[in-house]
Coordinates of C-alpha atoms and ligand atoms in Angstrom, one line a residue:
M1 CA 0.0 0.0 0.0
Q2 CA 1.4 3.4 -1.1
F3 CA 1.1 6.9 0.3
I4 CA 0.2 9.9 -1.7
E5 CA 0.4 13.7 -1.2
T6 CA -2.2 16.1 0.1
R7 CA -1.1 19.0 -2.2
G8 CA -0.3 16.9 -5.3
N9 CA 3.1 16.0 -6.7
D10 CA 5.8 18.5 -7.7
G11 CA 7.5 16.3 -10.3
Q12 CA 10.6 16.1 -8.1
K13 CA 9.5 13.7 -5.4
P14 CA 8.1 10.3 -6.2
S15 CA 4.4 10.4 -6.8
S16 CA 3.8 7.8 -4.2
V17 CA 5.9 6.2 -1.5
P18 CA 5.7 3.2 0.8
F19 CA 5.0 3.6 4.5
S20 CA 8.6 3.4 5.5
E21 CA 9.5 6.4 3.3
A22 CA 6.5 8.4 4.4
I23 CA 7.5 8.1 8.1
L24 CA 11.3 8.6 7.6
S25 CA 10.8 11.7 5.4
P26 CA 7.4 13.0 6.3
S27 CA 7.4 16.2 4.2
A28 CA 5.6 15.9 0.9
S29 CA 5.5 18.1 -2.2
F30 CA 4.5 21.8 -1.8
G31 CA 4.7 21.5 2.0
G32 CA 1.9 18.8 2.0
L33 CA 1.5 15.6 4.0
Y34 CA 1.4 11.9 3.2
V35 CA -1.9 10.1 3.3
P36 CA -2.8 6.5 2.5
E37 CA -4.0 5.7 -1.0
K38 CA -6.8 3.5 0.5
L39 CA -7.9 2.2 3.9
P40 CA -8.3 -1.4 5.0
N41 CA -11.9 -2.6 5.4
L42 CA -13.3 -2.7 9.0
D43 CA -16.4 -4.7 8.0
K44 CA -18.5 -6.8 10.4
D45 CA -16.3 -9.9 9.8
F46 CA -13.2 -8.0 10.9
L47 CA -14.9 -6.6 13.9
E48 CA -16.6 -9.8 14.9
G49 CA -13.3 -11.7 14.4
H50 CA -11.7 -9.4 17.0
L51 CA -14.4 -9.5 19.7
S52 CA -12.2 -11.4 22.0
S53 CA -8.8 -10.2 20.7
H54 CA -6.2 -8.6 22.9
Y55 CA -5.3 -5.0 22.0
K56 CA -2.0 -6.1 20.5
T57 CA -3.7 -8.8 18.3
L58 CA -6.3 -6.3 17.0
A59 CA -3.4 -3.8 16.3
L60 CA -1.3 -6.3 14.5
D61 CA -4.1 -7.5 12.2
F62 CA -5.2 -3.9 11.5
L63 CA -1.6 -2.9 10.6
Q64 CA -1.3 -5.9 8.3
A65 CA -4.6 -5.2 6.7
F66 CA -3.1 -1.8 5.9
G67 CA -0.3 -3.5 4.0
I68 CA 2.6 -1.4 5.3
D69 CA 6.2 -2.4 4.4
I70 CA 7.2 -3.2 8.0
E71 CA 8.1 -6.8 8.9
T72 CA 5.7 -8.6 11.2
E73 CA 8.5 -9.3 13.8
V74 CA 9.2 -5.5 14.0
L75 CA 5.5 -4.7 14.4
E76 CA 5.2 -7.4 17.1
E77 CA 8.1 -6.0 19.0
A78 CA 6.8 -2.5 18.7
L79 CA 3.4 -3.5 20.1
K80 CA 5.0 -5.1 23.1
R81 CA 5.6 -1.6 24.3
Y82 CA 1.9 -1.7 25.5
D83 CA 2.9 -4.4 27.9
A84 CA 4.5 -1.7 30.0
F85 CA 1.1 0.1 30.4
D86 CA -0.7 -0.1 33.8
D87 CA -2.7 -3.2 32.8
P88 CA -1.0 -5.2 30.1
S89 CA -4.1 -7.2 29.5
N90 CA -6.0 -4.0 28.5
P91 CA -3.8 -1.0 27.9
V92 CA -6.9 1.2 27.1
P93 CA -9.6 0.8 29.7
L94 CA -13.1 2.1 29.3
S95 CA -14.9 3.7 32.4
Q96 CA -18.6 4.4 32.5
I97 CA -19.5 7.9 33.9
E98 CA -23.1 8.2 32.7
E99 CA -25.8 5.7 31.5
D100 CA -24.7 6.3 27.9
C101 CA -21.3 7.9 28.3
F102 CA -18.0 6.1 28.5
V103 CA -14.5 7.4 29.0
S104 CA -11.8 5.7 26.9
E105 CA -8.6 6.3 29.0
L106 CA -5.7 6.8 26.6
Y107 CA -3.2 7.8 29.3
H108 CA -2.0 4.6 31.0
G109 CA 1.4 4.7 29.4
P110 CA 4.8 5.8 30.8
T111 CA 4.3 9.6 30.4
R112 CA 0.6 9.7 31.4
A113 CA -0.7 11.4 28.3
F114 CA -2.2 9.9 25.2
K115 CA 0.9 10.7 23.1
D116 CA 2.3 7.4 24.4
M117 CA -0.4 5.4 22.5
A118 CA 1.2 6.3 19.2
L119 CA 4.8 7.4 20.1
Q120 CA 5.6 4.2 22.0
P121 CA 5.3 1.7 19.1
F122 CA 6.2 4.4 16.5
G123 CA 9.6 5.1 18.2
Y124 CA 10.5 1.4 18.0
V125 CA 9.5 1.1 14.3
L126 CA 11.4 4.3 13.3
S127 CA 14.5 3.3 15.0
K128 CA 14.5 -0.2 13.5
L129 CA 14.1 1.3 10.0
A130 CA 17.1 3.6 10.7
Q131 CA 19.2 0.7 11.9
K132 CA 18.2 -1.5 8.9
R133 CA 19.2 1.2 6.5
G134 CA 22.4 2.1 8.4
E135 CA 21.2 5.7 8.6
K136 CA 21.2 8.3 11.4
Y137 CA 18.2 10.5 12.1
L138 CA 17.7 13.6 14.2
I139 CA 14.3 14.3 15.6
M140 CA 13.8 17.8 16.9
A141 CA 10.8 18.8 19.0
A142 CA 9.6 22.0 20.5
T143 CA 7.2 21.2 23.2
S144 CA 4.8 22.9 25.5
G145 CA 4.3 19.8 27.6
D146 CA 3.2 16.4 26.5
T147 CA 5.0 15.7 23.2
G148 CA 8.5 16.3 24.7
P149 CA 8.3 13.7 27.4
A150 CA 6.7 11.1 25.2
T151 CA 9.2 11.6 22.4
L152 CA 12.2 11.3 24.7
E153 CA 10.7 8.2 26.4
T154 CA 10.2 6.3 23.2
F155 CA 13.6 7.0 21.6
K156 CA 15.7 6.7 24.8
N157 CA 18.7 4.5 24.1
Q158 CA 17.4 3.4 20.6
E159 CA 20.0 3.2 18.0
G160 CA 20.0 5.3 14.8
V161 CA 18.0 8.1 16.3
K162 CA 18.9 11.2 18.3
V163 CA 16.3 13.4 19.9
A164 CA 16.6 17.1 20.8
C165 CA 13.8 18.6 22.7
L166 CA 13.4 22.3 23.3
Y167 CA 11.0 23.6 26.0
P168 CA 10.1 27.1 27.2
D169 CA 11.6 27.7 30.6
G170 CA 8.8 28.4 33.0
G171 CA 6.2 27.4 30.3
T172 CA 5.4 23.9 31.4
S173 CA 4.1 22.3 34.6
D174 CA 6.6 21.0 37.2
V175 CA 5.8 17.4 36.3
Q176 CA 6.2 18.0 32.5
R177 CA 9.6 19.7 33.0
L178 CA 10.8 17.0 35.4
Q179 CA 9.7 14.3 32.9
M180 CA 12.1 15.9 30.4
V181 CA 15.1 17.0 32.4
T182 CA 15.4 13.7 34.3
E183 CA 15.2 11.5 31.2
D184 CA 18.5 9.7 30.9
G185 CA 19.9 8.5 27.6
A186 CA 23.1 9.1 25.6
N187 CA 21.0 9.9 22.5
L188 CA 18.8 12.6 24.2
K189 CA 19.3 16.3 24.6
V190 CA 16.9 18.6 26.4
I191 CA 17.3 22.3 26.2
G192 CA 15.4 24.9 28.2
V193 CA 14.9 28.1 26.2
K194 CA 14.6 31.5 27.8
G195 CA 11.3 32.7 26.5
D196 CA 7.7 31.4 25.9
F197 CA 6.5 28.6 23.7
D198 CA 6.3 30.8 20.6
D199 CA 9.9 31.8 21.1
T200 CA 10.9 28.2 21.5
Q201 CA 9.0 27.1 18.4
N202 CA 10.3 30.0 16.3
T203 CA 13.9 29.2 17.4
L204 CA 13.4 25.6 16.2
K205 CA 11.9 26.8 12.9
D206 CA 14.8 29.2 12.3
L207 CA 17.3 26.4 13.1
L208 CA 15.6 23.9 10.8
A209 CA 15.6 26.5 8.0
S210 CA 19.2 27.6 8.4
E211 CA 21.4 26.5 5.5
D212 CA 24.6 26.2 7.6
F213 CA 22.8 24.0 10.1
K214 CA 21.6 21.8 7.3
S215 CA 25.1 21.5 5.8
E216 CA 26.5 20.7 9.3
L217 CA 24.0 17.8 9.5
K218 CA 24.9 16.7 6.0
E219 CA 28.6 16.6 6.9
R220 CA 27.9 14.5 9.9
G221 CA 25.7 12.2 7.8
I222 CA 22.5 12.9 9.8
K223 CA 19.0 13.1 8.3
L224 CA 16.1 15.0 9.7
S225 CA 12.8 13.3 10.5
A226 CA 9.8 14.4 12.7
A227 CA 7.8 12.8 15.5
N228 CA 4.8 15.2 15.6
S229 CA 1.5 14.2 14.2
V230 CA 2.4 15.3 10.6
N231 CA 4.1 11.9 10.6
F232 CA 1.7 9.3 9.5
G233 CA 3.6 6.8 11.6
R234 CA 1.8 8.3 14.5
I235 CA -1.6 8.5 12.9
I236 CA -1.7 4.8 12.0
F237 CA -1.5 3.8 15.7
Q238 CA -4.2 6.3 16.5
I239 CA -6.8 4.5 14.4
I240 CA -6.6 1.3 16.5
Y241 CA -7.9 2.5 19.9
H242 CA -11.1 3.8 18.3
I243 CA -11.8 0.3 17.0
H244 CA -10.8 -1.1 20.4
S245 CA -13.2 1.3 22.3
Y246 CA -16.1 0.2 20.0
L247 CA -15.3 -3.5 20.6
E248 CA -15.1 -2.8 24.4
L249 CA -18.7 -1.5 24.3
V250 CA -19.9 -4.6 22.4
R251 CA -18.0 -6.9 24.8
K252 CA -19.5 -5.2 27.9
E253 CA -23.0 -5.5 26.2
N254 CA -23.5 -1.7 26.2
I255 CA -24.2 -1.9 22.4
K256 CA -24.9 -4.6 19.8
M257 CA -22.4 -5.2 17.0
G258 CA -23.3 -2.8 14.2
E259 CA -25.0 -0.2 16.4
K260 CA -23.8 3.4 15.9
I261 CA -22.1 5.4 18.6
Y262 CA -20.7 9.0 19.0
L263 CA -17.1 9.7 19.6
V264 CA -16.0 12.9 21.4
V265 CA -12.4 13.9 20.8
P266 CA -10.6 16.8 22.6
S267 CA -8.5 18.3 19.8
G268 CA -5.5 20.4 19.0
N269 CA -3.5 19.2 16.0
F270 CA -6.4 16.9 15.0
G271 CA -4.3 13.7 15.0
N272 CA -6.7 11.9 17.4
A273 CA -9.7 13.1 15.5
L274 CA -8.2 12.1 12.2
G275 CA -7.6 8.6 13.5
A276 CA -11.4 8.5 14.4
Y277 CA -12.2 9.7 10.9
Y278 CA -10.2 7.0 9.2
A279 CA -11.8 4.4 11.4
K280 CA -15.2 5.7 10.4
R281 CA -14.3 5.7 6.7
A282 CA -13.0 2.2 7.0
G283 CA -16.4 1.0 8.3
L284 CA -16.5 1.4 12.1
P285 CA -20.1 2.2 13.0
I286 CA -19.7 5.8 14.1
E287 CA -22.6 8.2 13.9
K288 CA -20.4 11.3 14.2
I289 CA -17.1 12.6 15.6
L290 CA -17.7 15.5 18.0
I291 CA -14.7 17.8 18.3
S292 CA -14.2 19.6 21.6
S293 CA -11.9 22.6 22.1
N294 CA -11.0 25.2 24.6
I295 CA -11.4 29.0 23.9
N296 CA -8.8 28.7 21.1
N297 CA -11.9 27.4 19.2
I298 CA -10.8 27.7 15.6
L299 CA -11.8 24.1 15.0
T300 CA -15.4 24.9 16.2
D301 CA -15.5 27.7 13.6
W302 CA -14.2 25.5 10.9
I303 CA -16.7 22.7 11.5
T304 CA -19.8 24.9 12.3
N305 CA -19.4 27.6 9.5
G306 CA -16.5 26.6 7.3
A307 CA -14.3 29.5 8.3
Y308 CA -10.6 29.0 9.1
D309 CA -9.4 32.4 10.1
L310 CA -6.1 33.2 11.9
T311 CA -6.2 36.9 11.2
T312 CA -8.8 37.7 13.9
R313 CA -7.1 35.5 16.6
E314 CA -4.3 35.4 19.0
L315 CA -3.4 32.3 20.9
I316 CA -4.8 32.4 24.4
Q317 CA -3.2 30.4 27.2
T318 CA -5.6 28.1 28.9
E319 CA -5.7 25.3 31.5
S320 CA -5.8 22.7 28.7
P321 CA -2.5 23.8 27.1
A322 CA -2.1 20.8 24.8
M323 CA -5.1 22.2 22.9
D324 CA -3.8 25.8 22.7
I325 CA -3.2 25.5 19.0
L326 CA -4.4 27.6 16.1
K327 CA -2.7 26.0 13.1
S328 CA -4.0 22.5 13.4
S329 CA -2.0 20.4 11.0
N330 CA -4.2 17.3 10.4
V331 CA -7.1 19.3 9.2
E332 CA -5.3 19.2 5.8
R333 CA -5.6 15.4 5.6
I334 CA -9.4 15.7 6.1
M335 CA -9.7 18.3 3.3
F336 CA -7.6 16.1 1.0
D337 CA -10.0 13.2 1.6
K338 CA -13.1 15.2 1.1
F339 CA -12.1 17.9 -1.5
G340 CA -9.0 16.4 -3.3
A341 CA -5.4 17.6 -3.8
V342 CA -6.0 20.6 -6.0
R343 CA -8.5 22.2 -3.7
T344 CA -6.5 21.3 -0.6
K345 CA -3.4 23.0 -2.1
E346 CA -5.5 26.1 -2.9
L347 CA -6.9 26.3 0.6
M348 CA -3.6 25.7 2.4
E349 CA -1.9 28.3 0.3
A350 CA -4.6 30.8 1.1
L351 CA -4.1 30.1 4.8
E352 CA -0.3 30.7 4.4
S353 CA -0.6 33.9 2.3
E354 CA -3.8 35.5 3.7
G355 CA -4.1 33.8 7.0
K356 CA -7.5 32.5 6.3
Y357 CA -9.9 30.6 4.0
Q358 CA -13.6 29.9 3.7
L359 CA -15.2 26.6 2.7
T360 CA -18.1 26.7 0.3
S361 CA -21.5 25.6 1.6
D362 CA -21.2 22.3 -0.3
E363 CA -17.8 21.6 1.3
L364 CA -19.1 22.5 4.7
A365 CA -22.0 20.1 4.3
L366 CA -19.5 17.3 3.4
L367 CA -17.4 18.1 6.5
R368 CA -20.5 18.1 8.7
E369 CA -21.5 14.6 7.5
D370 CA -18.7 13.3 9.8
F371 CA -18.1 16.1 12.3
D372 CA -19.7 18.5 14.7
A373 CA -17.9 20.7 17.3
S374 CA -18.2 22.8 20.4
F375 CA -15.8 24.4 23.0
S376 CA -15.6 25.1 26.7
D377 CA -13.7 27.8 28.6
D378 CA -11.6 27.1 31.7
E379 CA -14.4 27.9 34.1
A380 CA -16.8 25.4 32.4
C381 CA -14.0 22.8 32.6
E382 CA -13.4 23.3 36.2
A383 CA -17.1 23.0 36.9
V384 CA -17.1 19.6 35.0
I385 CA -14.1 18.4 36.9
G386 CA -15.8 19.3 40.2
K387 CA -19.1 17.7 39.1
Y388 CA -17.5 14.3 38.2
A389 CA -15.1 14.4 41.2
K390 CA -18.3 14.4 43.4
K391 CA -19.4 11.2 41.6
G392 CA -16.0 9.7 42.2
Y393 CA -14.3 10.2 38.8
I394 CA -11.3 12.4 38.4
M395 CA -10.6 13.8 34.9
D396 CA -8.0 16.2 33.5
P397 CA -9.0 19.6 32.0
H398 CA -8.6 18.4 28.4
T399 CA -11.0 15.5 29.0
A400 CA -13.4 17.9 30.7
T401 CA -13.9 19.9 27.4
C402 CA -15.7 16.8 26.0
M403 CA -18.7 17.0 28.3
K404 CA -20.3 20.0 26.6
A405 CA -20.1 18.3 23.2
Y406 CA -21.7 15.2 24.8
E407 CA -24.4 17.2 26.4
T408 CA -25.3 19.5 23.5
L409 CA -24.3 18.0 20.1
R410 CA -26.0 14.6 19.9
D411 CA -29.1 14.5 17.7
E412 CA -30.0 11.1 19.1
K413 CA -29.1 9.7 22.5
L414 CA -26.7 7.1 21.2
P415 CA -24.0 5.7 23.4
T416 CA -21.0 7.9 23.4
V417 CA -17.3 7.4 24.0
I418 CA -15.3 10.4 25.1
Y419 CA -11.5 10.3 25.0
S420 CA -9.4 11.1 28.1
T421 CA -6.1 12.3 26.7
A422 CA -4.2 12.9 30.0
E423 CA -4.1 11.7 33.5
W424 CA -5.1 14.3 36.1
T425 CA -1.6 14.1 37.6
K426 CA -0.2 16.1 34.7
F427 CA -2.4 19.0 35.4
S428 CA -2.8 18.6 39.2
T429 CA -2.9 22.3 40.1
T430 CA -5.9 22.9 37.8
V431 CA -7.6 19.8 39.2
A432 CA -7.0 21.0 42.8
K433 CA -8.4 24.4 41.9
A434 CA -11.5 22.8 40.4
L435 CA -12.0 20.9 43.7
G436 CA -11.7 24.2 45.7
H437 CA -8.0 24.3 46.7
E438 CA -5.6 26.7 45.1
V439 CA -1.9 25.8 45.4
E440 CA 1.3 26.9 43.7
G441 CA 3.3 23.8 42.8
D442 CA 2.6 20.2 41.6
I443 CA 4.0 18.4 44.6
E444 CA 1.4 20.0 46.9
A445 CA -1.4 19.7 44.4
L446 CA -0.8 16.0 43.8
Q447 CA -0.8 15.3 47.5
W448 CA -3.9 17.3 48.2
V449 CA -6.0 15.9 45.3
S450 CA -4.8 12.4 46.1
E451 CA -6.0 12.7 49.7
H452 CA -9.2 14.6 49.1
A453 CA -10.4 12.6 46.1
N454 CA -9.0 9.3 47.2
V455 CA -7.0 8.6 44.0
S456 CA -3.5 7.4 43.8
V457 CA -0.5 9.1 42.1
P458 CA 1.4 6.5 40.0
P459 CA 5.0 5.8 40.8
M460 CA 6.4 7.4 37.6
I461 CA 5.0 10.7 38.7
N462 CA 5.8 10.5 42.4
G463 CA 9.3 9.3 41.6
L464 CA 10.1 12.4 39.4
F465 CA 10.6 14.6 42.4
S466 CA 13.6 12.6 43.7
K467 CA 15.2 11.6 40.3
P468 CA 18.5 13.3 39.5
I469 CA 18.3 16.1 37.0
I470 CA 20.3 15.2 33.9
H471 CA 19.7 18.1 31.6
T472 CA 20.6 21.5 33.0
V473 CA 21.2 23.5 29.9
L474 CA 19.2 26.7 29.8
V475 CA 20.1 29.0 26.9
D476 CA 18.9 32.1 25.1
K477 CA 17.8 31.7 21.5
E478 CA 21.1 32.8 20.0
S479 CA 23.0 29.9 21.6
I480 CA 20.8 27.0 20.5
K481 CA 22.8 26.2 17.4
R482 CA 26.0 25.9 19.3
E483 CA 24.4 23.6 21.8
M484 CA 22.9 21.4 19.1
L485 CA 26.2 21.0 17.3
N486 CA 28.0 20.1 20.5
F487 CA 25.4 17.4 21.0
L488 CA 25.7 16.0 17.5
Ligands
PLP1 C1 -1.8 16.3 22.2 C2 -3.0 16.4 23.2 C3 -4.3 16.7 22.7 C4 -4.6 17.1 21.3 O1 -4.5 16.0 20.4 P1 -4.4 16.2 18.9 O2 -4.3 14.8 18.3 O3 -3.2 17.0 18.6 O4 -5.7 16.8 18.4 C5 -5.3 16.7 23.7 N1 -5.1 16.5 25.0 C6 -3.8 16.2 25.4 C7 -3.7 16.0 26.9 C8 -2.8 16.1 24.6 O5 -1.5 15.8 25.0

């Protein structure tokens, strides 16, 4: 199975590539992205055949149905990463919080955010490919919190790949910073940047665009890849848990096979939602995918009136920082699927040159066949966290944005799966505040919430506060290049 390009082909790059190429070199012609030429078939036979399958078996069969050019043994090894999740017999548990509302918990991996679901197996596959080809790759990430720890964790001590992670000093929670600066591995570099997330991201962009940095990499025989969700190697693993959640509902007899359900996805770069969309297109019985956002609600606009407009917006910092995103990269893959490459290129170029575009009413209607959207501000999220804490369920602020979509967007009262993308322990000061106790740091918040709500803090979070700090480099923007070259 081959991968094609969202903005068409420029005549320089091959017009289609295998999976391995799409994940090692994820940038396609005209700045576009790689997408699968076709999807496997998730018909009733496939679903029924996996009713009693373990997550890993479902995943392996799905990946093989995709026909990707990765050997079975490599995929099997990659999927063993799920054995290190809290419950190896079920890495993605489903909790019921209302008669017809279920939380699919995607955060039971090593860094306590859903990024592990894809990055854990992806890191293994990418590094095996690099080793097999005898090539060396550099992955650079600018992070505001969850991507950094998950990227470091998956590539730690893997041959063929080096990772450099830039974070804004003071711009992450204590837990998130500690997850990065205590991560030990000879192939890892973590650099604190004096400035905010924008400064950090711009520093990275400048570095990646600089000709002399590129020629330094070339001299050292190092290629650049990416581990953000522009990389299809992450998306492919994000289709699987949607199938799993559906099968869990059938197994628990909450639905019958074939019955339709709603999914609610708290979204930023739209990778999680894209996975749901591909599952629906492949045949999973999903009525609609409901997208939830915080007040950076550009996705709500896009899905409710077809406008994608950056010119009237500035990024606002919220208590759900992983969704503080205005340029959502995977929207492009949806547009390609619905409107084709020519139109996608036109729309994305308008976004780059004018900062906005508007879908036609026909295009909007096509989009709304699969999606609807709503958003919640911080106050509403805190109220949701408080409400469910009283019922004995603790959720993080990203997950909390889902409840408004669940309450207001369903045309029929079908069973609904909402996705929990982070454990509360990553955002404990917000959760403590929602439960009526304002504290400064994570240590105090973790302890207070754990006592008052009677929930435990997992060892990998508690242990962070006594782990030795490995990475102490803190630099201003001008010194990043020197730091990077030292590392390489
Ligand atoms: C990354 C992230 C999201 C957003 O996911 P996308 O796939 O980028 O839409 C939501 N919540 C948390 C906690 C995250 O880490």
